PDB file of C-alpha atoms in Angstrom:
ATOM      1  CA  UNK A   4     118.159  97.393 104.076  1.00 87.00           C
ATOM      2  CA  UNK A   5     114.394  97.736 103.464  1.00 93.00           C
ATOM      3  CA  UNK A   6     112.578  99.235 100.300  1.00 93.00           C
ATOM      4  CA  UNK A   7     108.951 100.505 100.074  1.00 94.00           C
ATOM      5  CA  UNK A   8     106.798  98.645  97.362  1.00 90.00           C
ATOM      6  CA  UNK A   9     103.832  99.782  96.326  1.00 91.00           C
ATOM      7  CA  UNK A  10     100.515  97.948  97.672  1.00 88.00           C
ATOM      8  CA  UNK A  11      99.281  97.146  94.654  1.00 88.00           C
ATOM      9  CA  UNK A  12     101.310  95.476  92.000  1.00 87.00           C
ATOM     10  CA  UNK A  13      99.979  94.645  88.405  1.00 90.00           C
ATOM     11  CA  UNK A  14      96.392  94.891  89.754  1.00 86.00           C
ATOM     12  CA  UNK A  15      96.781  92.728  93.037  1.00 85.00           C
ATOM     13  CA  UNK A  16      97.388  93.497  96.342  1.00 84.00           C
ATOM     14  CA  UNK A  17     101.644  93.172  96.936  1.00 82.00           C
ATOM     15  CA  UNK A  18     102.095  90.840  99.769  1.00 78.00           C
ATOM     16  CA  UNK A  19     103.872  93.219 102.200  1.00 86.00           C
ATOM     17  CA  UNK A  20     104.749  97.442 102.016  1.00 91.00           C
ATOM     18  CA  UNK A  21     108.035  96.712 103.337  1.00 94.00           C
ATOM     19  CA  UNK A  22     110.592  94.434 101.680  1.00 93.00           C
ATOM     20  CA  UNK A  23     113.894  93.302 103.713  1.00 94.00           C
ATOM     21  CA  UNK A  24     116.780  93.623 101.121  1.00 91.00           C
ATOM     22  CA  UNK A  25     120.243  92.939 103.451  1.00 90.00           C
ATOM     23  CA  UNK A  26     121.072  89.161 102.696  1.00 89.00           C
ATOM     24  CA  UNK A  27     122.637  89.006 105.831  1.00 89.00           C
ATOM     25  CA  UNK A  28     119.510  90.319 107.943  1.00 94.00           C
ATOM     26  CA  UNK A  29     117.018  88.069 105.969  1.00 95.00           C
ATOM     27  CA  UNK A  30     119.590  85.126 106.340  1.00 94.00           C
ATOM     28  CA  UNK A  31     119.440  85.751 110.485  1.00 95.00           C
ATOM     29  CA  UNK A  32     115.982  86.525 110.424  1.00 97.00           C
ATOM     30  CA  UNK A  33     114.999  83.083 108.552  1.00 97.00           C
ATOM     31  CA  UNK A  34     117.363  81.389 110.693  1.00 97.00           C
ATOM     32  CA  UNK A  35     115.489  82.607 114.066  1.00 97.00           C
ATOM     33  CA  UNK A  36     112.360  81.677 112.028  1.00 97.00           C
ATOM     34  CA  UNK A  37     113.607  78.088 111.308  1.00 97.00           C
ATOM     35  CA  UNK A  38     114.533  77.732 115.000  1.00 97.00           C
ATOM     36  CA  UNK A  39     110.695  78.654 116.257  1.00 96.00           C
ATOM     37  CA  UNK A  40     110.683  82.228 116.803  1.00 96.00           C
ATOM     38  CA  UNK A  41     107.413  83.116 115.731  1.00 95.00           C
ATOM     39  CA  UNK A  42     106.111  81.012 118.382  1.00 96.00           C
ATOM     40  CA  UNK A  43     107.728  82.203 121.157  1.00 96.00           C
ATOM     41  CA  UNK A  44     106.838  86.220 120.051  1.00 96.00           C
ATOM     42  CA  UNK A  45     103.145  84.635 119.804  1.00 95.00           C
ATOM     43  CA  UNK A  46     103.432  83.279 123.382  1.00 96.00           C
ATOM     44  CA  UNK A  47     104.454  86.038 124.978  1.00 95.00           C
ATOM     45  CA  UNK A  48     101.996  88.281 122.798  1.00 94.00           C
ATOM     46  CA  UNK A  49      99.142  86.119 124.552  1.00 93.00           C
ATOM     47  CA  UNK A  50     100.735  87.071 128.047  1.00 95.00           C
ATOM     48  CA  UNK A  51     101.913  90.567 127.569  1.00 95.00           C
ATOM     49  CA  UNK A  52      99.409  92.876 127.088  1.00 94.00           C
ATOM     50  CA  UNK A  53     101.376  95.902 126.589  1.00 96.00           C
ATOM     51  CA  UNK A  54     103.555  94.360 124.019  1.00 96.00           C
ATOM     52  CA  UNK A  55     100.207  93.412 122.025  1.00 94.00           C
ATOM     53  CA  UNK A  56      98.832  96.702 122.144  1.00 95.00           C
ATOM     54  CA  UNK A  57     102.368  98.776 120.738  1.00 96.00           C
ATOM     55  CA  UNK A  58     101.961  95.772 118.026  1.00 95.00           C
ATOM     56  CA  UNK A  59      98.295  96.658 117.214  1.00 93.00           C
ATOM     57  CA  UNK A  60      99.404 100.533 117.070  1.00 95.00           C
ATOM     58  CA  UNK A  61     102.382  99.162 114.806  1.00 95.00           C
ATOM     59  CA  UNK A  62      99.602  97.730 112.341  1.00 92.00           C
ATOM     60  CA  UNK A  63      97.989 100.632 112.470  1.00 91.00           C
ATOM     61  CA  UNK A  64     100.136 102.989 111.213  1.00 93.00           C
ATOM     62  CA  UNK A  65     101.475 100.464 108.998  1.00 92.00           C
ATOM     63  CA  UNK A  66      97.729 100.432 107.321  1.00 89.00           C
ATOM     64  CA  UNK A  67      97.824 104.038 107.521  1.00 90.00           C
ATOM     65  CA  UNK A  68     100.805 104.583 105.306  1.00 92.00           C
ATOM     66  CA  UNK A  69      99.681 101.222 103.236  1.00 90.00           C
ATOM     67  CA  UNK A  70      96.642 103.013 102.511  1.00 89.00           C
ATOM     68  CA  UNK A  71      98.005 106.649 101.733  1.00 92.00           C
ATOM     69  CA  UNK A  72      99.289 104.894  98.665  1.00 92.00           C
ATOM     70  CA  UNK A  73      96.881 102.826  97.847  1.00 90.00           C
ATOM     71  CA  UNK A  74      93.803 101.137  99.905  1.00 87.00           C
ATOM     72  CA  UNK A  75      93.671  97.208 100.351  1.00 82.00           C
ATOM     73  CA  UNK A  76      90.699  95.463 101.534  1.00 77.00           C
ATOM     74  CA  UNK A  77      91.998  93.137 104.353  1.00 66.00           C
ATOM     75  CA  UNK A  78      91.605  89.344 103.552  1.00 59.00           C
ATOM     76  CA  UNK A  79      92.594  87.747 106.485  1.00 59.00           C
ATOM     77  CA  UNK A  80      95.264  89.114 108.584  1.00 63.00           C
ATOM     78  CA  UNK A  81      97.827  91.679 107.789  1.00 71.00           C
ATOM     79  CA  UNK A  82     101.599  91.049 106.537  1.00 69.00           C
ATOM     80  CA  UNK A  83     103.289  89.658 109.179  1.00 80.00           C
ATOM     81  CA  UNK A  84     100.450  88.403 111.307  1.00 80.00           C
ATOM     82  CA  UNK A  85      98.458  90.727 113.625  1.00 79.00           C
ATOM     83  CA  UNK A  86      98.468  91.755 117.223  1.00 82.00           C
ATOM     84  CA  UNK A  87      98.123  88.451 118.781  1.00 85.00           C
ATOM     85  CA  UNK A  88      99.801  86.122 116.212  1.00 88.00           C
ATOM     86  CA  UNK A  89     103.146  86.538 114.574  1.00 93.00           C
ATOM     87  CA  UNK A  90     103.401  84.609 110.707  1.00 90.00           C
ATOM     88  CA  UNK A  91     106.228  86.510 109.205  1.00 93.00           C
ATOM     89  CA  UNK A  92     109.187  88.025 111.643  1.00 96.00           C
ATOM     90  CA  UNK A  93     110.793  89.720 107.919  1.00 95.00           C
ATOM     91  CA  UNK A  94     107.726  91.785 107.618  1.00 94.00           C
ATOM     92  CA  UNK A  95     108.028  93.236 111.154  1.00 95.00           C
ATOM     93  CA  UNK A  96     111.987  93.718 111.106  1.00 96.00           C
ATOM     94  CA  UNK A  97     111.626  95.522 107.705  1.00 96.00           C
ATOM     95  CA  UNK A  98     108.577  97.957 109.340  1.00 95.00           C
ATOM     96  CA  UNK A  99     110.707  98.481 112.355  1.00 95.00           C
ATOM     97  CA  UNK A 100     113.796  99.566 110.088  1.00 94.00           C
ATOM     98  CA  UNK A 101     111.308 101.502 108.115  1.00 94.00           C
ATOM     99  CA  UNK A 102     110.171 104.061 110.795  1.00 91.00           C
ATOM    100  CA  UNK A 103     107.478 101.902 112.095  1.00 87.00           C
ATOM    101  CA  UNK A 104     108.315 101.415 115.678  1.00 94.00           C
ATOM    102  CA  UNK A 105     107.264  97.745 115.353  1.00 96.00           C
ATOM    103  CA  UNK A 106     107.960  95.762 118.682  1.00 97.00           C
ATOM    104  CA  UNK A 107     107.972  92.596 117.388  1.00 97.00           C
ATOM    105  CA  UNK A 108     110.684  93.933 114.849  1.00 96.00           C
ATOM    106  CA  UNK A 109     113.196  95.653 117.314  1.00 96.00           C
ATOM    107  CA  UNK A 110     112.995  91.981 119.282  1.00 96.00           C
ATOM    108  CA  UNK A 111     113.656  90.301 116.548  1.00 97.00           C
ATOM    109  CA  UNK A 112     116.452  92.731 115.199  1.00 95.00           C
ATOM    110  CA  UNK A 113     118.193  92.385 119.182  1.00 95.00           C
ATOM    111  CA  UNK A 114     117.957  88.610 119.024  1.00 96.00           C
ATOM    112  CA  UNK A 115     119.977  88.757 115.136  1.00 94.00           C
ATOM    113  CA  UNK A 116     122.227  91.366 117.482  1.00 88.00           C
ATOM    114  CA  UNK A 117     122.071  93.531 114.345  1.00 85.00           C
ATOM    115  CA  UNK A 118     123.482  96.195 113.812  1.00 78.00           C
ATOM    116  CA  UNK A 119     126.934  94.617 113.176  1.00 72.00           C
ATOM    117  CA  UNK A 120     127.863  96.186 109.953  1.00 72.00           C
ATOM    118  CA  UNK A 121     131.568  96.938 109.824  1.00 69.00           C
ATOM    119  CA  UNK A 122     131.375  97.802 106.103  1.00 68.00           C
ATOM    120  CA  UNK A 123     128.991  98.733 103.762  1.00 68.00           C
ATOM    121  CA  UNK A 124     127.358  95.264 101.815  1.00 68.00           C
ATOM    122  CA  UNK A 125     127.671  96.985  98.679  1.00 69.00           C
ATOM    123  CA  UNK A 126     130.389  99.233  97.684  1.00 72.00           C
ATOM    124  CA  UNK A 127     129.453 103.430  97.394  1.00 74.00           C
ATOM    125  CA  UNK A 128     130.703 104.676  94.220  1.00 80.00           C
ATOM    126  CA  UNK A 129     133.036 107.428  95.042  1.00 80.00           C
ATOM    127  CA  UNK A 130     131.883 111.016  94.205  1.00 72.00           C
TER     128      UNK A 130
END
C-alpha cells in the first residue's frame, strides 16, 4: 500500500519518502481532500495541543529515517505540511501505514474507514 523512495532522485530532493500505492486508498484519501479535510485537521491542530505535538514527533522521526538515507536541506515545510498545518493528507496516511505513528494519518485512514480489504487488489501468484 505504501513504498519507500529514496530522498533524492536524479540529483533533487523526491517530494515525499513515502508514496501511497492502493488506488482505492489514494482515491478516498483525495476524495476527503476534495471535500476540505485538510482544513478541518489544521483547525483542530491549532486547538489541540497534544495532537500537534505527536504530529511534530511524527516529523521527526520521519526526518530521521529521511535523513538515514540521504540528508535534505528543508525548503519550506516538510511533505505533508508540518505540526500546525496539514497540505497533503496522502503523505501522512502513507507514513502512518509505514511505521510512522503519524496522527494525522490514522485520522485520516478512520475517516476512509480503511481497512476494508476483502481481497487482495492484485492477485498473489501461487507458490
Amino acid at each position: 500500500m505504501v513504498m519507500e523512495n529514496h530522498p533524492v532522485v536524479e540529483g533533487s530532493p523526491f517530494p515525499t519518502l513515502y508514496w501511497l500505492t492502493c488506488p482505492i486508498l489514494t482515491k478516498r484519501v483525495s476524495t476527503l481532500e476534495s471535500e476540505g479535510s485538510m482544513a478541518t485537521v489544521t483547525e483542530r491542530l491549532t486547538s489541540d495541543p497534544g495532537l500537534q505535538g505527536r504530529l511534530a514527533d511524527a516529523l521527526t522521526r520521519y526526518r530521521a529515517t529521511r535523513d538515514a538515507h540521504a540528508v535534505i536541506t528543508e525548503s519550506g515545510g516538510p511533505p505533508g505540511g508540518g505540526p500546525d498545518r496539514v497540505k497533503c493528507l496522502h503523505a501522512h496516511v502513507a507514513h502512518e501505514l509505514a511505521g510512522g505513528a503519524n496522527p494525522v494519518g490514522s485520522l485520516t485512514l478512520a475517516a476512509t474507514a480503511w481497512p476494508d480489504c476483502v481481497a487482495p487488489c492484485v492477485p498473489v501468484p501461487s507458490e
